[in-house]
Short mmCIF file of C-alpha atoms and ligand atoms in Angstrom, two decimals:
data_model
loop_
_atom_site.label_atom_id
_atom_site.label_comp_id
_atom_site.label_asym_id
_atom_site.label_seq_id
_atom_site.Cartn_x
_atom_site.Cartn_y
_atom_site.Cartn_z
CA UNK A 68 64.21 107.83 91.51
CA UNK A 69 66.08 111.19 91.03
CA UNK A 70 69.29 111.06 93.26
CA UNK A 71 70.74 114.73 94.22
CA UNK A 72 74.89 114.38 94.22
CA UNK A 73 76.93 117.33 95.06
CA UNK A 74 80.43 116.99 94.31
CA UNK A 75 79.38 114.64 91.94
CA UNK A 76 82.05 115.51 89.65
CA UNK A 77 84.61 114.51 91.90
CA UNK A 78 87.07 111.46 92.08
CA UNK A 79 84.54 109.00 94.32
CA UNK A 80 81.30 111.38 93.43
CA UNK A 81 82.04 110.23 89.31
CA UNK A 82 82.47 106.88 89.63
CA UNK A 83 78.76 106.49 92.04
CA UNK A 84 77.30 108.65 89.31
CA UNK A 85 78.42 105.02 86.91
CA UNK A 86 76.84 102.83 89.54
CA UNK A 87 74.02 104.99 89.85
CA UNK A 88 72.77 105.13 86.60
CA UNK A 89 73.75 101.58 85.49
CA UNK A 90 71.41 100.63 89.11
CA UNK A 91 68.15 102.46 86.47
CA UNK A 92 68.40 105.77 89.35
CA UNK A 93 68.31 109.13 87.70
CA UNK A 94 71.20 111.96 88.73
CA UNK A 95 71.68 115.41 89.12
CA UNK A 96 75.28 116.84 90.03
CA UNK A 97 75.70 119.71 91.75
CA UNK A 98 79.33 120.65 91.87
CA UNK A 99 81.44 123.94 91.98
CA UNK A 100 83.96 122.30 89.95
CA UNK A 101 86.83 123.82 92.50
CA UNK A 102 88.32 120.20 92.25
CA UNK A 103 87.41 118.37 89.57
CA UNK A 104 86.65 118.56 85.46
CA UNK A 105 83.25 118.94 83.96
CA UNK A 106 84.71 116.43 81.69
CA UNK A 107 84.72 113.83 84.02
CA UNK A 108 80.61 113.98 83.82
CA UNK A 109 80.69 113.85 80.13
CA UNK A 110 82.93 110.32 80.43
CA UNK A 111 80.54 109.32 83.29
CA UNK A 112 77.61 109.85 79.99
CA UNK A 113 79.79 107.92 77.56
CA UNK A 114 80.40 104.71 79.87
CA UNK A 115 77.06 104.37 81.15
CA UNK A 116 75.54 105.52 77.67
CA UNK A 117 72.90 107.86 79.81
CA UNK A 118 72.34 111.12 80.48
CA UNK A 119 72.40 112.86 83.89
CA UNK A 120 71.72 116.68 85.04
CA UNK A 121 74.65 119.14 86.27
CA UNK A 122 74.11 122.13 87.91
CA UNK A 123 77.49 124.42 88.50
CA UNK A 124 77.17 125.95 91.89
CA UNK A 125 78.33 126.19 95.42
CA UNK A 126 76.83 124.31 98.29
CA UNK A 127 77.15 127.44 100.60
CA UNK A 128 75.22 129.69 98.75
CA UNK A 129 71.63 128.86 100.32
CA UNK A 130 69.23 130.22 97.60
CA UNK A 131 71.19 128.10 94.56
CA UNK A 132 71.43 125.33 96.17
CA UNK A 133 67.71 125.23 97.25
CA UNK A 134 66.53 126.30 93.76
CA UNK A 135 69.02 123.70 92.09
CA UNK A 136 67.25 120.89 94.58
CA UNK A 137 63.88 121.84 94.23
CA UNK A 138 64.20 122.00 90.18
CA UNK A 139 65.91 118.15 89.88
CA UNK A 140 62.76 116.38 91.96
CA UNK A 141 64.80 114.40 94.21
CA UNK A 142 63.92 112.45 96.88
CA UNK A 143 67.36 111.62 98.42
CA UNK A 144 71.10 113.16 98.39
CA UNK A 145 74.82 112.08 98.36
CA UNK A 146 76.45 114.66 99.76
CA UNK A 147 80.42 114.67 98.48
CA UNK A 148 80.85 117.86 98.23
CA UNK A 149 84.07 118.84 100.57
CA UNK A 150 87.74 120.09 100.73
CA UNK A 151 89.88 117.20 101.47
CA UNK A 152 93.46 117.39 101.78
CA UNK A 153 94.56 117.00 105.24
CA UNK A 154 97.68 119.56 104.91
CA UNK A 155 96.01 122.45 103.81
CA UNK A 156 93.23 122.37 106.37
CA UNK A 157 95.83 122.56 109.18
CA UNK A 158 97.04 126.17 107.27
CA UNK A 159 93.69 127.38 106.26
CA UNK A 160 91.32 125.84 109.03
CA UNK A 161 88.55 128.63 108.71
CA UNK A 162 88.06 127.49 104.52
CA UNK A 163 87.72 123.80 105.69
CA UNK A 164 85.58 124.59 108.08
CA UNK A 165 83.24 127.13 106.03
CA UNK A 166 83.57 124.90 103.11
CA UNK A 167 82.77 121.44 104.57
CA UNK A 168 80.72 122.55 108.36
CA UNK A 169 78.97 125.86 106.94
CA UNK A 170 78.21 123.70 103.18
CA UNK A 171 76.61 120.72 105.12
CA UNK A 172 74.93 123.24 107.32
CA UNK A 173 73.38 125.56 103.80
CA UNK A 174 72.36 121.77 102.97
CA UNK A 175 70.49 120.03 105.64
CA UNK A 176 68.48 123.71 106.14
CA UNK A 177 67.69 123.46 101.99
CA UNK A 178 66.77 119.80 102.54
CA UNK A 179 64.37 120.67 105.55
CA UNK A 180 62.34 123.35 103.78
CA UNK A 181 61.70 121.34 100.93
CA UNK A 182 60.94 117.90 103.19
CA UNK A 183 63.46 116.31 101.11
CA UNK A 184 65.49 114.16 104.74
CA UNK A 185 67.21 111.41 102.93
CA UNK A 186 70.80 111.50 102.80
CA UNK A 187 73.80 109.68 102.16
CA UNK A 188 77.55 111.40 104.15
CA UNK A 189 81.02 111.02 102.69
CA UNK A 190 83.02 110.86 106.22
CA UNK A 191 85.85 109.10 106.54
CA UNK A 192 88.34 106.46 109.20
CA UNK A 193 89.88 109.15 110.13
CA UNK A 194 87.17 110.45 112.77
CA UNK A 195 88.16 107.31 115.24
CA UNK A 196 92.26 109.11 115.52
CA UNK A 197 94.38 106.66 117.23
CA UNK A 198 93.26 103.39 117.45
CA UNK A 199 92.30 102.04 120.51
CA UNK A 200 91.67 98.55 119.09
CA UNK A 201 91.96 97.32 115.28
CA UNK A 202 90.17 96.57 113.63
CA UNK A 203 87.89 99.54 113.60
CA UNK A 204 83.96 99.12 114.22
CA UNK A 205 81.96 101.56 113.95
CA UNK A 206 81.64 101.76 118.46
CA UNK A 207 85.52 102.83 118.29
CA UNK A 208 85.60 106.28 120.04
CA UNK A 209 85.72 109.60 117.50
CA UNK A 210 88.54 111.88 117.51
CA UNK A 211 90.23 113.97 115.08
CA UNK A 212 93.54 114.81 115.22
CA UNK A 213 93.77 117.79 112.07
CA UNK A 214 91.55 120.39 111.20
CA UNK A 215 89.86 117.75 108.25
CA UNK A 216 89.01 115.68 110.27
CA UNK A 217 87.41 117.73 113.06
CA UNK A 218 85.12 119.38 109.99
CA UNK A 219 84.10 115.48 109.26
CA UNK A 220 83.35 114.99 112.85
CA UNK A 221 81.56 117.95 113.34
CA UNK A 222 79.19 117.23 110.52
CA UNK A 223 78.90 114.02 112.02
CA UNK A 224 77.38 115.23 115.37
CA UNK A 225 75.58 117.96 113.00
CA UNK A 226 73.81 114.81 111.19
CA UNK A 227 73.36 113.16 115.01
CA UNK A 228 71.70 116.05 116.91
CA UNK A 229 69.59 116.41 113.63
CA UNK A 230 68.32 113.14 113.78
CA UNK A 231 67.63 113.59 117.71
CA UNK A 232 65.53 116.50 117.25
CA UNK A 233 63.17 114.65 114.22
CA UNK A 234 63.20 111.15 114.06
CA UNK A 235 62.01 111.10 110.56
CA UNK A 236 65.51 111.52 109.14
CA UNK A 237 67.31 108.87 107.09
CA UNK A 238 70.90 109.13 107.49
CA UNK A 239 73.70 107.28 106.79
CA UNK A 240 77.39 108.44 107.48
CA UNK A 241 79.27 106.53 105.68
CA UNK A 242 83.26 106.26 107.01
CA UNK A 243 86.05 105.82 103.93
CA UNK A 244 88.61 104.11 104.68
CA UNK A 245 91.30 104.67 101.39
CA UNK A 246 89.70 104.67 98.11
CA UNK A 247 92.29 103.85 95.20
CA UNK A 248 91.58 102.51 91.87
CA UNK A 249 89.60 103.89 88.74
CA UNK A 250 87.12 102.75 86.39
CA UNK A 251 88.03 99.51 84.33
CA UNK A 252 87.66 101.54 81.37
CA UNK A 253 90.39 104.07 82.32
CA UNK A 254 88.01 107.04 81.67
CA UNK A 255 87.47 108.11 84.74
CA UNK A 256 89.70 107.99 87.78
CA UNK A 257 91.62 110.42 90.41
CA UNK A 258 93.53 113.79 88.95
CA UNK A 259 95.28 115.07 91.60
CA UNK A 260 96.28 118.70 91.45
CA UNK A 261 100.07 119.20 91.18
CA UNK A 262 102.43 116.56 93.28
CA UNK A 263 100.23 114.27 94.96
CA UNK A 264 99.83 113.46 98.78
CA UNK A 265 97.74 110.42 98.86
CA UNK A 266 100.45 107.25 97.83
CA UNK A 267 98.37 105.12 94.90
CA UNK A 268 98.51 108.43 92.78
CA UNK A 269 102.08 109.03 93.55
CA UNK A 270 103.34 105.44 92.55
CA UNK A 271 101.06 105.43 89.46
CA UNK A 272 103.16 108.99 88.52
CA UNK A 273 106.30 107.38 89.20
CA UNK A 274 105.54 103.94 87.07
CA UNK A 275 104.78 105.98 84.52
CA UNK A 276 108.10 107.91 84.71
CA UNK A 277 106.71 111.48 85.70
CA UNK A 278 108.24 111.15 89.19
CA UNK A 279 111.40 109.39 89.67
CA UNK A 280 110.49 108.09 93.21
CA UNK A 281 108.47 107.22 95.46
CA UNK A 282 109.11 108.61 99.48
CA UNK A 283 108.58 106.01 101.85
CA UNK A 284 107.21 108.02 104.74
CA UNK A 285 109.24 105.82 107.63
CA UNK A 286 110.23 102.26 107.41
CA UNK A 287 110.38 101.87 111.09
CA UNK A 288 106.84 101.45 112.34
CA UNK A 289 105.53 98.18 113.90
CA UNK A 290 104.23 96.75 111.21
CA UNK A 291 105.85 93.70 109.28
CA UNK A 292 107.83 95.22 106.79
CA UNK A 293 107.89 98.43 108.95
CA UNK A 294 105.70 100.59 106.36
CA UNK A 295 102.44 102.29 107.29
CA UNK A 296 99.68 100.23 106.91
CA UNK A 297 95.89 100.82 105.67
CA UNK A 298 92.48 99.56 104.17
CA UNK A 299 92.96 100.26 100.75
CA UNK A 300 89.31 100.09 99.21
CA UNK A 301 88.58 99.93 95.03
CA UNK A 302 86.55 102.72 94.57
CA UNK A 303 84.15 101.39 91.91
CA UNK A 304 83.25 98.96 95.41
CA UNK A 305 83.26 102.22 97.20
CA UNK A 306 81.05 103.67 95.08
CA UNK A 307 78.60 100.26 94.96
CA UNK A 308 78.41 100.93 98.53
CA UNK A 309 76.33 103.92 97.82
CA UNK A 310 73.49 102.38 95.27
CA UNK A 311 73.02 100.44 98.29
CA UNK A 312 72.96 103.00 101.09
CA UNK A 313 70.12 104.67 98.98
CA UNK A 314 68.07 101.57 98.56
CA UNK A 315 68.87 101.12 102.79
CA UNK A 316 67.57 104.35 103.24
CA UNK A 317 64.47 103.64 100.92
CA UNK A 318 63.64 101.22 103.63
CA UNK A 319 64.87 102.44 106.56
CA UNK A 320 64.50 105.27 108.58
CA UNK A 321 67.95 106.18 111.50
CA UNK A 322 70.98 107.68 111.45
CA UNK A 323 73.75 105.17 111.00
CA UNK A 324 77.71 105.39 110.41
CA UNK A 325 78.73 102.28 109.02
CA UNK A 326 81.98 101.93 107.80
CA UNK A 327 83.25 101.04 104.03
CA UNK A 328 86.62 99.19 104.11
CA UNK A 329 88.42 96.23 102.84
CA UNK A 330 88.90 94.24 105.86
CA UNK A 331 92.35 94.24 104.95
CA UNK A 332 95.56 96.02 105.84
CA UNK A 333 98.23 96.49 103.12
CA UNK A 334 101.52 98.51 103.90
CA UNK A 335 103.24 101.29 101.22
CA UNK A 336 105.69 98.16 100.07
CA UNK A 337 102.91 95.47 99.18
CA UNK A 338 101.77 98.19 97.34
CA UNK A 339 104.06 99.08 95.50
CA UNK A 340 104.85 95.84 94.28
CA UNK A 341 101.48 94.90 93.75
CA UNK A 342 102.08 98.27 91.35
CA UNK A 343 104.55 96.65 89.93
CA UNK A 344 103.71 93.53 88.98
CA UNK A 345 100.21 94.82 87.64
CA UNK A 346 102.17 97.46 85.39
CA UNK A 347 105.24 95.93 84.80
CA UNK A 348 107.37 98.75 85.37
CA UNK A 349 109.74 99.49 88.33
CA UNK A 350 108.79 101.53 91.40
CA UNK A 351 112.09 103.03 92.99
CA UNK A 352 111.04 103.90 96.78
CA UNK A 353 113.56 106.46 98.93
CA UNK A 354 113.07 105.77 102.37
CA UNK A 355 112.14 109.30 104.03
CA UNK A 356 111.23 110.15 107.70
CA UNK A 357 107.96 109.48 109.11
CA UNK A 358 105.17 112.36 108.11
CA UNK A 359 103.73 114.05 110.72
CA UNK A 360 99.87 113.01 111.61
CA UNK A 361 100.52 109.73 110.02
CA UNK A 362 99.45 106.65 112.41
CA UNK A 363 100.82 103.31 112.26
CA UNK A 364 98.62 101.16 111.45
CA UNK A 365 94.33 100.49 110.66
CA UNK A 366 91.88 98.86 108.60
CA UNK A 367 88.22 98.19 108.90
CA UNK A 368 85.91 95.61 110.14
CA UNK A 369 83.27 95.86 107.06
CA UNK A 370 80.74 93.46 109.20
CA UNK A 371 78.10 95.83 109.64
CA UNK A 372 78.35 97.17 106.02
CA UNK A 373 77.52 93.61 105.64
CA UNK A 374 74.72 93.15 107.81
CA UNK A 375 72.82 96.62 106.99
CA UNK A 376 73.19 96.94 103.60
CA UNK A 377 74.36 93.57 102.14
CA UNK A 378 77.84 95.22 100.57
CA UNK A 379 81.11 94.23 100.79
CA UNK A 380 84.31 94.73 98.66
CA UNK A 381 84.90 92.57 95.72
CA UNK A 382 87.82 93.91 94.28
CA UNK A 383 91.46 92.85 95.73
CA UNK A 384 94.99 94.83 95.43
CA UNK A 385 95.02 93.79 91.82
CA UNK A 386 92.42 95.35 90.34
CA UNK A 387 93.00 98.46 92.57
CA UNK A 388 96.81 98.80 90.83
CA UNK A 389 95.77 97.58 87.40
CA UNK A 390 92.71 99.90 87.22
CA UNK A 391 94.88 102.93 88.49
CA UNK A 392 97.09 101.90 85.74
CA UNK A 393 94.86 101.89 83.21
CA UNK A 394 93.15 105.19 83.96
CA UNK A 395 97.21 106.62 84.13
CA UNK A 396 98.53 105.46 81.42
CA UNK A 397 95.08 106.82 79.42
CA UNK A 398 95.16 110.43 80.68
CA UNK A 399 98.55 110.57 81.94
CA UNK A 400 97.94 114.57 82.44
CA UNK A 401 94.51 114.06 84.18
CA UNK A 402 91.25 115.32 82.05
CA UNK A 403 92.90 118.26 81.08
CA UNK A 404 95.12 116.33 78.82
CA UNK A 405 92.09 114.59 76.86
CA UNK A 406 91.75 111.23 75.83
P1 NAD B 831 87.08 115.35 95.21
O1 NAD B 831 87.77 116.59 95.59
O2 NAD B 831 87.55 114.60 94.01
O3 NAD B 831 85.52 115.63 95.04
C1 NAD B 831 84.84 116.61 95.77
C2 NAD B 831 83.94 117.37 94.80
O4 NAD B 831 83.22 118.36 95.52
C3 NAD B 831 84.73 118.08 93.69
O5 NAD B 831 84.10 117.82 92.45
C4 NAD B 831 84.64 119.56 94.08
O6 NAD B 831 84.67 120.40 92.95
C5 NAD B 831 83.30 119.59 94.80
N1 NAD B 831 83.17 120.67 95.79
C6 NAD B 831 84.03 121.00 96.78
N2 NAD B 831 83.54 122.03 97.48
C7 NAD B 831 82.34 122.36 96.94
C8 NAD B 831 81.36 123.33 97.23
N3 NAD B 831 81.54 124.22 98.22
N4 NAD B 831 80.24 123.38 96.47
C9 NAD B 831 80.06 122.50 95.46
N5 NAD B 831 80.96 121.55 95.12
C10 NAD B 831 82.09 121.48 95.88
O7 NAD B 831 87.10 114.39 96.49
P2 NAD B 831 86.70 112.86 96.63
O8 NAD B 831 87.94 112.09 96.86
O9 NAD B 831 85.79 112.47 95.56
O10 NAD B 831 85.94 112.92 98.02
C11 NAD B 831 84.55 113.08 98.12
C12 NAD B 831 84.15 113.17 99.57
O11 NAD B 831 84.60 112.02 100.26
C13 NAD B 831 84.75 114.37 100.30
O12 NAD B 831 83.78 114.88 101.18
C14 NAD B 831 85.90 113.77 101.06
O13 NAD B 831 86.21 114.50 102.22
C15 NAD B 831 85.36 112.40 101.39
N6 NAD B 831 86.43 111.41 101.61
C16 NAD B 831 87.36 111.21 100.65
C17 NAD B 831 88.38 110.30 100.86
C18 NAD B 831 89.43 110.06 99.82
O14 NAD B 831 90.45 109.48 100.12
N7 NAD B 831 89.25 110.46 98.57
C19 NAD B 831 88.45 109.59 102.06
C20 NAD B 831 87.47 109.81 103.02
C21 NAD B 831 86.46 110.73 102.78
C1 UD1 B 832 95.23 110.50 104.18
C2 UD1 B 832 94.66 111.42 105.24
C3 UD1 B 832 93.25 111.00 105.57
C4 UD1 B 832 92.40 110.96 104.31
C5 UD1 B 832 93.09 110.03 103.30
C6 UD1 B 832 92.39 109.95 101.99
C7 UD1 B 832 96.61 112.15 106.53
C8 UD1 B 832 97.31 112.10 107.85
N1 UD1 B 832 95.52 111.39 106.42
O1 UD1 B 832 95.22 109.18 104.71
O2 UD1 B 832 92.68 111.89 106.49
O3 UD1 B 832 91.10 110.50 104.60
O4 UD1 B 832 94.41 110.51 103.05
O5 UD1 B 832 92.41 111.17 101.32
O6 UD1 B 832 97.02 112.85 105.63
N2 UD1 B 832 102.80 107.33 101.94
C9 UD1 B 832 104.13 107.27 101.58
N3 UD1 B 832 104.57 108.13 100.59
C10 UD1 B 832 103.73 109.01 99.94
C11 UD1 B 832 102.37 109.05 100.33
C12 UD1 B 832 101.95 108.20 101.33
O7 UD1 B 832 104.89 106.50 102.12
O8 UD1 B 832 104.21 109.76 99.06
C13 UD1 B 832 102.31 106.40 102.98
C14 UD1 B 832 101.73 107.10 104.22
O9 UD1 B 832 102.73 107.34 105.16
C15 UD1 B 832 100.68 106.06 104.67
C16 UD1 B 832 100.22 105.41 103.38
O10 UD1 B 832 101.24 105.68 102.42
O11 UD1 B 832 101.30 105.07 105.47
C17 UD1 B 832 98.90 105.96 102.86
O12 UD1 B 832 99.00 107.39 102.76
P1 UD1 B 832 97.85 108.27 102.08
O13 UD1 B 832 97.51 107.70 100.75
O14 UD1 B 832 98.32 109.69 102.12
O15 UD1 B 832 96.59 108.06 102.99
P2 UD1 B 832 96.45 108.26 104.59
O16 UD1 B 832 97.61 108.93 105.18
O17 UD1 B 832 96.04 106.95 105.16
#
C-alpha cells in the first residue's frame, strides 16, 4: 500500500516515514523542504534499510501536487505539511493561513479529482483553548486562542463539512498533544531553526552547553511545583499512532478526531530533571515571567485512541530525555552539521 506524506521530511513526518516502512507500507514524501533537511529522508533510508519516493514541491500549487499524487499510486495520505510556530503566526497571520487553510484546501480538491478520500490530519490540543475540564476528550469544546491554532481549527471544520457533504470520506484528525523525543538511533530527531521555542529542544541545547540556561516561563501557576504543565508524548509513539490510523481507515469509513497523548501531565521542572538524570549533565533554569498564550495546565485522556485504533503510548519521560539526548549529542548542529 503506497502511503502519500507531505511534510514528510519534517520532525514527526520522518520518524512515521520509519514506522511506515518497517509496518511493509510503501512512501512517497512530498515536502517543500521550507523546514526541514532532505537529509533527514536519506537517514529515514539508512535506519529502515528501504527506499521511499520524494517529490520537492509545495502543497499550494494545485497542478504539482495533483501530478505528484497521481504519479506515486496512493490510496491514502498523511497530511503534515504546515507552518507551526505559534509566535510567528500571530505576526504573519495571512502566511499561516495560506500556508496551512489554502494547502489543505489545494489538497482535499487534488484528492477529490483523483477519488483518492483517505486521509490522516496532523491537528493538535491546542484547538480545545482553555480547558474547561482536564483531562481533555475529544467532546471538550474547540477554540483557538492564536492565529495557529485557528488555521488547525479551520481545517478541522474544512475536513467536517467535507465529510457532511460525501459520506464516503475516511478521515481522521488526529490532535498532538507535545511530541518530544527522537529516534533511538539518534539519526533522526527535531532541528529547530535558530533559538528554540518549544522547551525539550531548549534543555537538550543547554545540557549540551550551547545555551547557558534554561527560562522558566513562570513558577507561579497552580500546579505542584508551580511550572506549566503538559502531555509530553515520545514521538516514535506519536508516529506509531499513524501506521495505525491508516490501517483504521482501511477499515473504516467517518471522520474522527481522536486525540494522541500520554495520559500524563509533567511540568518544565520534572523535566528538566528527568533531562538530567538521563544525560548526566546539569540544567541551570532562570525563573522568567509567565509567556503570553501559555495556559496552566493539560494533558490528554488517550481512551479513545485506545478503543478506535488499539494505540497507546509506550514510552515514559525516560526514553523521551534519553532519546533527545542521543539525537543531540549526535548532530549537535542539526542535519546541517552531518553525522
Ligand atoms: P515540521 O516543520 O518539522 O514539519 C513540517 C514539514 O512540512 C516540513 O518538512 C516542511 O518543510 C513541510 N512544509 C511546510 N509547508 C509546506 C508546504 N506548503 N508544502 C510542502 N511542504 C511543506 O513540523 P512537525 O513538528 O513535524 O509538525 C508536523 C505537523 O504536525 C504540522 O502540521 C504541525 O502543525 C502539526 N503539529 C505539530 C506539533 C509539534 O509540536 N511538533 C504539535 C501539534 C501539531
Ligand atoms: C506550544 C504551542 C502549541 C504547539 C506546541 C508544539 C504556544 C502557546 N503553544 O505548546 O500550540 O502545538 O508548542 O509545537 O506556543 N517553557 C519554558 N521555557 C522555554 C520553553 C517552554 O518554561 O524556554 C514551558 C512553557 O511555558 C510550557 C512548557 O514549557 O509550560 C511547554 O512549552 P512548549 O514546549 O513551548 O509547548 P506548549 O507551549 O505546550
Amino acid at each position: 500500500m503506497m502511503i502519500f506524506v507531505t511534510g514528510g521530511a519534517g520532525y514527526i513526518g520522518s520518524h512515521t516515514c520509519v514506522e511506515l516502512l518497517n509496518a511493509g507500507m510503501d512512501v512517497t514524501v512530498f515536502d517543500n523542504f521550507s523546514n526541514s533537511q532532505a537529509e533527514a529522508l536519506e537517514r529515514v533510508k539508512s535506519i529502515t534499510g528501504k527506499q521511499l519516493r520524494s517529490v520537492e514541491g509545495d502543497i499550494r500549487d494545485g497542478v504539482a501536487l495533483k501530478k505528484a499524487l497521481a504519479d506515486s499510486g496512493a490510496t491514502s495520505v498523511i497530511h503534515f505539511a504546515g507552518l507551526k510556530a505559534v509566535g510567528e503566526s500571530e505576526v504573519d497571520p495571512l502566511r499561516y493561513y495560506d500556508n496551512n487553510v489554502v494547502g489543505t484546501m489545494r489538497l482535499l480538491e487534488s484528492m477529490r479529482e483523483l477519488n483518492i478520500k483517505q486521509l490522516v490530519f496532523s491537528s493538535s490540543a491546542t484547538v480545545y483553548g482553555v480547558p474547561q475540564f482536564l483531562p481533555y476528550t475529544e467532546k471538550h469544546p474547540l477554540s483557538a486562542t492564536n492565529t495557529y491554532g485557528q488555521t488547525k481549527l479551520a481545517v478541522e471544520n474544512m475536513l467536517r463539512d467535507v465529510y457532511r457533504s460525501d459520506a464516503s470520506w475516511r478521515l481522521a484528525i488526529l490532535r498532538y498533544f507535545n511530541p518530544v523525543g527522537a529516534h533511538p538511533t539518534g539519526l533522526i530527531g527535531e532541528d529547530p531553526q535558530g533559538v528554540p521555542n518549544n522547551l525539550m529542544p531548549y534543555v537538550a541545547q543547554v545540557a549540551v552547553g550551547r545555551r547557558e540556561f534554561l527560562n522558566v516561563w513562570g513558577n507561579d501557576y497552580p500546579t505542584p511545583d508551580g511550572t506549566g504543565v503538559r502531555d509530553y508524548i515520545h514521538v516514535v509513539d506519536l508516529a506509531a499512532g499513524h501506521v495505525k490510523a491508516v490501517q483504521f481507515l482501511e477499515r473504516n469509513a467517518g471522520c474522527n478526531a481522536i486525540n494522541l497523548g500520554a495520559g500524563v501531565g509533567h511540568s518544565v521542572l520534572d523535566l528538566v530533571h528527568a533531562f538530567e538524570s538521563a544525560s548526566g549533565k546539569p540544567v541551570p533554569v532562570k525563573v522568567g515571567p509567565r509567556r503570553s498564550g501559555d495556559l496552566d495546565a493539560y494533558w490528554a485522556d488517550p481512551s479513545l485512541a485506545r478503543d478506535l485504533l488499539g494505540w497507546s503510548a509506550e514510552r515514559g519521560m525516560e526514553a523521551m530525555c534519553l532519546d533527545t539526548w542521543k539525537w543531540q549529542q549526535s548532530n549537535p548542529n542539526g542535519y546541517k552539521g552531518g553525522i
